[in-house]
mmCIF file of C-alpha atoms and ligand atoms in Angstrom:
data_model
loop_
_atom_site.group_PDB
_atom_site.id
_atom_site.type_symbol
_atom_site.label_atom_id
_atom_site.label_comp_id
_atom_site.label_asym_id
_atom_site.label_seq_id
_atom_site.Cartn_x
_atom_site.Cartn_y
_atom_site.Cartn_z
ATOM 1 C CA MET A 1 13.328 -15.740 3.590
ATOM 2 C CA ASN A 2 14.839 -13.384 1.040
ATOM 3 C CA GLY A 3 11.948 -10.958 1.167
ATOM 4 C CA THR A 4 10.678 -11.476 -2.407
ATOM 5 C CA GLN A 5 7.050 -12.321 -3.056
ATOM 6 C CA ARG A 6 6.361 -16.065 -3.017
ATOM 7 C CA VAL A 7 4.191 -17.600 -5.707
ATOM 8 C CA LEU A 8 3.014 -21.214 -5.518
ATOM 9 C CA ILE A 9 3.175 -23.077 -8.837
ATOM 10 C CA LEU A 10 0.890 -26.085 -8.458
ATOM 11 C CA ASN A 11 0.746 -28.936 -10.954
ATOM 12 C CA GLY A 12 -1.733 -31.777 -11.150
ATOM 13 C CA PRO A 13 -1.611 -35.435 -12.136
ATOM 14 C CA ASN A 14 0.764 -36.953 -14.691
ATOM 15 C CA LEU A 15 2.752 -33.754 -15.160
ATOM 16 C CA ASP A 16 5.592 -35.470 -13.263
ATOM 17 C CA ARG A 17 5.890 -37.799 -16.258
ATOM 18 C CA LEU A 18 5.977 -35.195 -19.032
ATOM 19 C CA ASP A 19 8.952 -36.940 -20.597
ATOM 20 C CA LEU A 20 6.724 -39.968 -21.252
ATOM 21 C CA ARG A 21 3.780 -37.986 -22.648
ATOM 22 C CA ASP A 22 3.206 -36.869 -26.251
ATOM 23 C CA SER A 23 5.870 -34.214 -26.897
ATOM 24 C CA THR A 24 3.945 -32.900 -29.911
ATOM 25 C CA ILE A 25 1.231 -31.872 -27.413
ATOM 26 C CA TYR A 26 3.208 -31.090 -24.246
ATOM 27 C CA GLY A 27 6.624 -30.041 -25.566
ATOM 28 C CA SER A 28 10.010 -31.558 -24.958
ATOM 29 C CA MET A 29 10.824 -30.463 -21.398
ATOM 30 C CA ASN A 30 10.622 -33.000 -18.625
ATOM 31 C CA PHE A 31 9.058 -31.874 -15.347
ATOM 32 C CA GLN A 32 12.405 -31.046 -13.767
ATOM 33 C CA GLU A 33 13.327 -28.842 -16.733
ATOM 34 C CA LEU A 34 9.923 -27.178 -16.654
ATOM 35 C CA SER A 35 10.379 -26.460 -12.921
ATOM 36 C CA ALA A 36 13.844 -24.975 -13.476
ATOM 37 C CA PHE A 37 12.498 -22.819 -16.330
ATOM 38 C CA VAL A 38 9.660 -21.494 -14.155
ATOM 39 C CA ILE A 39 11.929 -20.821 -11.171
ATOM 40 C CA ALA A 40 14.402 -18.911 -13.398
ATOM 41 C CA LYS A 41 11.612 -16.839 -14.975
ATOM 42 C CA ALA A 42 10.328 -15.944 -11.501
ATOM 43 C CA VAL A 43 13.802 -14.828 -10.414
ATOM 44 C CA GLU A 44 13.961 -12.530 -13.481
ATOM 45 C CA LEU A 45 10.701 -10.945 -12.316
ATOM 46 C CA GLY A 46 11.829 -10.635 -8.707
ATOM 47 C CA LEU A 47 9.489 -13.390 -7.494
ATOM 48 C CA THR A 48 10.163 -16.631 -5.649
ATOM 49 C CA ALA A 49 8.416 -19.567 -7.320
ATOM 50 C CA GLU A 50 7.752 -22.671 -5.275
ATOM 51 C CA VAL A 51 6.961 -25.475 -7.712
ATOM 52 C CA ARG A 52 4.945 -28.487 -6.534
ATOM 53 C CA GLN A 53 3.332 -31.429 -8.313
ATOM 54 C CA SER A 54 0.911 -34.042 -7.051
ATOM 55 C CA ASN A 55 -1.114 -36.881 -8.466
ATOM 56 C CA SER A 56 -3.436 -36.643 -5.475
ATOM 57 C CA GLU A 57 -6.546 -34.450 -5.423
ATOM 58 C CA SER A 58 -6.396 -34.431 -1.637
ATOM 59 C CA GLU A 59 -2.820 -33.127 -1.517
ATOM 60 C CA ILE A 60 -3.621 -30.370 -4.030
ATOM 61 C CA ILE A 61 -6.604 -29.289 -1.930
ATOM 62 C CA THR A 62 -4.371 -29.162 1.158
ATOM 63 C CA TRP A 63 -1.915 -26.923 -0.751
ATOM 64 C CA LEU A 64 -4.757 -24.632 -1.868
ATOM 65 C CA HIS A 65 -5.905 -24.328 1.768
ATOM 66 C CA GLU A 66 -2.325 -23.424 2.733
ATOM 67 C CA ALA A 67 -2.240 -20.778 -0.044
ATOM 68 C CA ALA A 68 -5.541 -19.341 1.222
ATOM 69 C CA ASP A 69 -4.290 -19.198 4.820
ATOM 70 C CA GLN A 70 -1.012 -17.530 3.785
ATOM 71 C CA ARG A 71 -2.562 -15.224 1.128
ATOM 72 C CA LEU A 72 -0.221 -16.697 -1.481
ATOM 73 C CA PRO A 73 -0.789 -16.125 -5.202
ATOM 74 C CA VAL A 74 -1.040 -19.355 -7.202
ATOM 75 C CA ILE A 75 -0.284 -20.392 -10.772
ATOM 76 C CA PHE A 76 -2.081 -23.669 -11.305
ATOM 77 C CA ASN A 77 -2.046 -26.377 -13.950
ATOM 78 C CA PRO A 78 -4.756 -28.713 -12.622
ATOM 79 C CA ALA A 79 -4.079 -31.184 -15.511
ATOM 80 C CA ALA A 80 -6.964 -33.657 -15.908
ATOM 81 C CA PHE A 81 -8.568 -32.428 -12.644
ATOM 82 C CA THR A 82 -9.356 -29.254 -14.650
ATOM 83 C CA HIS A 83 -12.192 -31.003 -16.351
ATOM 84 C CA TYR A 84 -14.114 -32.497 -13.414
ATOM 85 C CA SER A 85 -12.882 -31.720 -9.912
ATOM 86 C CA TYR A 86 -15.547 -29.700 -8.127
ATOM 87 C CA ALA A 87 -13.628 -30.252 -4.877
ATOM 88 C CA ILE A 88 -10.616 -28.436 -6.320
ATOM 89 C CA ARG A 89 -12.876 -25.734 -7.760
ATOM 90 C CA ASP A 90 -14.391 -25.144 -4.317
ATOM 91 C CA ALA A 91 -10.900 -24.878 -2.788
ATOM 92 C CA VAL A 92 -9.849 -22.377 -5.488
ATOM 93 C CA ALA A 93 -12.983 -20.325 -4.780
ATOM 94 C CA MET A 94 -11.773 -19.876 -1.176
ATOM 95 C CA LEU A 95 -8.375 -18.398 -2.126
ATOM 96 C CA THR A 96 -7.409 -14.985 -0.775
ATOM 97 C CA ALA A 97 -4.937 -13.955 -3.521
ATOM 98 C CA PRO A 98 -5.139 -14.301 -7.317
ATOM 99 C CA LEU A 99 -4.943 -17.688 -9.068
ATOM 100 C CA ILE A 100 -4.028 -17.991 -12.747
ATOM 101 C CA GLU A 101 -4.912 -21.268 -14.508
ATOM 102 C CA VAL A 102 -2.338 -22.494 -17.026
ATOM 103 C CA HIS A 103 -2.092 -25.335 -19.522
ATOM 104 C CA LEU A 104 0.798 -26.419 -21.710
ATOM 105 C CA SER A 105 -1.539 -27.442 -24.521
ATOM 106 C CA ASN A 106 -4.685 -25.692 -25.726
ATOM 107 C CA PRO A 107 -7.442 -27.934 -24.326
ATOM 108 C CA LEU A 108 -10.024 -26.275 -26.622
ATOM 109 C CA SER A 109 -8.228 -27.649 -29.669
ATOM 110 C CA ARG A 110 -8.292 -31.199 -28.284
ATOM 111 C CA GLU A 111 -10.859 -33.857 -27.308
ATOM 112 C CA GLU A 112 -14.322 -32.659 -26.308
ATOM 113 C CA PHE A 113 -13.927 -33.710 -22.647
ATOM 114 C CA ARG A 114 -11.087 -31.184 -22.344
ATOM 115 C CA HIS A 115 -13.287 -28.305 -23.502
ATOM 116 C CA THR A 116 -14.799 -27.884 -20.045
ATOM 117 C CA SER A 117 -12.783 -26.336 -17.243
ATOM 118 C CA VAL A 118 -14.513 -26.307 -13.870
ATOM 119 C CA ILE A 119 -11.613 -24.140 -12.622
ATOM 120 C CA SER A 120 -11.713 -21.226 -15.126
ATOM 121 C CA GLY A 121 -14.808 -19.656 -13.583
ATOM 122 C CA VAL A 122 -13.032 -19.160 -10.248
ATOM 123 C CA ALA A 123 -9.593 -18.248 -11.702
ATOM 124 C CA LYS A 124 -8.463 -14.665 -12.291
ATOM 125 C CA GLY A 125 -7.630 -15.730 -15.852
ATOM 126 C CA THR A 126 -6.391 -18.623 -17.952
ATOM 127 C CA ILE A 127 -3.350 -19.002 -20.236
ATOM 128 C CA THR A 128 -3.238 -22.038 -22.502
ATOM 129 C CA GLY A 129 -1.405 -23.410 -25.501
ATOM 130 C CA PHE A 130 2.060 -21.868 -25.194
ATOM 131 C CA GLY A 131 3.912 -24.826 -23.685
ATOM 132 C CA ALA A 132 6.290 -23.853 -20.871
ATOM 133 C CA SER A 133 5.770 -20.221 -21.893
ATOM 134 C CA SER A 134 2.200 -20.460 -20.542
ATOM 135 C CA TYR A 135 3.812 -20.476 -17.068
ATOM 136 C CA ALA A 136 6.181 -17.595 -17.953
ATOM 137 C CA LEU A 137 3.264 -15.509 -19.261
ATOM 138 C CA ALA A 138 1.302 -16.288 -16.099
ATOM 139 C CA LEU A 139 4.229 -15.164 -13.929
ATOM 140 C CA SER A 140 4.398 -11.846 -15.837
ATOM 141 C CA ALA A 141 0.650 -11.374 -15.411
ATOM 142 C CA MET A 142 0.923 -12.269 -11.713
ATOM 143 C CA LYS A 143 3.708 -9.748 -11.242
ATOM 144 C CA GLU A 144 1.317 -7.048 -12.523
ATOM 145 C CA LEU A 145 -1.491 -8.236 -10.254
ATOM 146 C CA ILE A 146 0.317 -8.395 -6.925
HETATM 147 C C1 DQA B 201 -3.027 -30.094 -19.411
HETATM 148 C C2 DQA B 201 -4.272 -30.364 -20.277
HETATM 149 C C3 DQA B 201 -5.175 -31.400 -19.619
HETATM 150 O O1 DQA B 201 -6.306 -31.650 -20.447
HETATM 151 C C4 DQA B 201 -4.437 -32.701 -19.425
HETATM 152 O O2 DQA B 201 -5.254 -33.633 -18.741
HETATM 153 C C5 DQA B 201 -3.122 -32.554 -18.763
HETATM 154 C C6 DQA B 201 -2.296 -31.385 -19.074
HETATM 155 C C7 DQA B 201 -2.026 -29.176 -20.125
HETATM 156 O O3 DQA B 201 -1.157 -28.628 -19.431
HETATM 157 O O4 DQA B 201 -2.087 -29.001 -21.341
HETATM 158 O O5 DQA B 201 -2.674 -33.443 -18.025
HETATM 159 O O6 DQA B 201 -3.457 -29.457 -18.224
#
């Protein structure tokens, strides 16, 4: 423990394979580069970012329960779960510290099924469309909140 505030950075399905996804939509960083970028940005702000990714709804829910129990703030890219996971929404609703929803792309400028977020209504706020900078902007906002 170095005494700085921990922030969980949770990432949903397929974000581990960013290098294989459409770079015109998701940018050119692979997931490892994105993680390093987020960790470095957190250090600049005096925060400790713990970056996790899972393709499993169950594992993400377990992490959200852990965040609730430990009063940890969360920056969350739920990926495709954004659009339909009521189980994840219910877990987010039980958090005890702020959660900021982020997306690399702007889902509202894409296919219709991406226009619905079942998470936004229980998030403190949402930052979309800025690529990796969506996470950096969320960290700055989180720093102000906590
Ligand atoms: C995403 C947008 C989602 O619609 C999509 O399913 C993803 C990534 C984004 O970061 O832009 O996997 O959350």
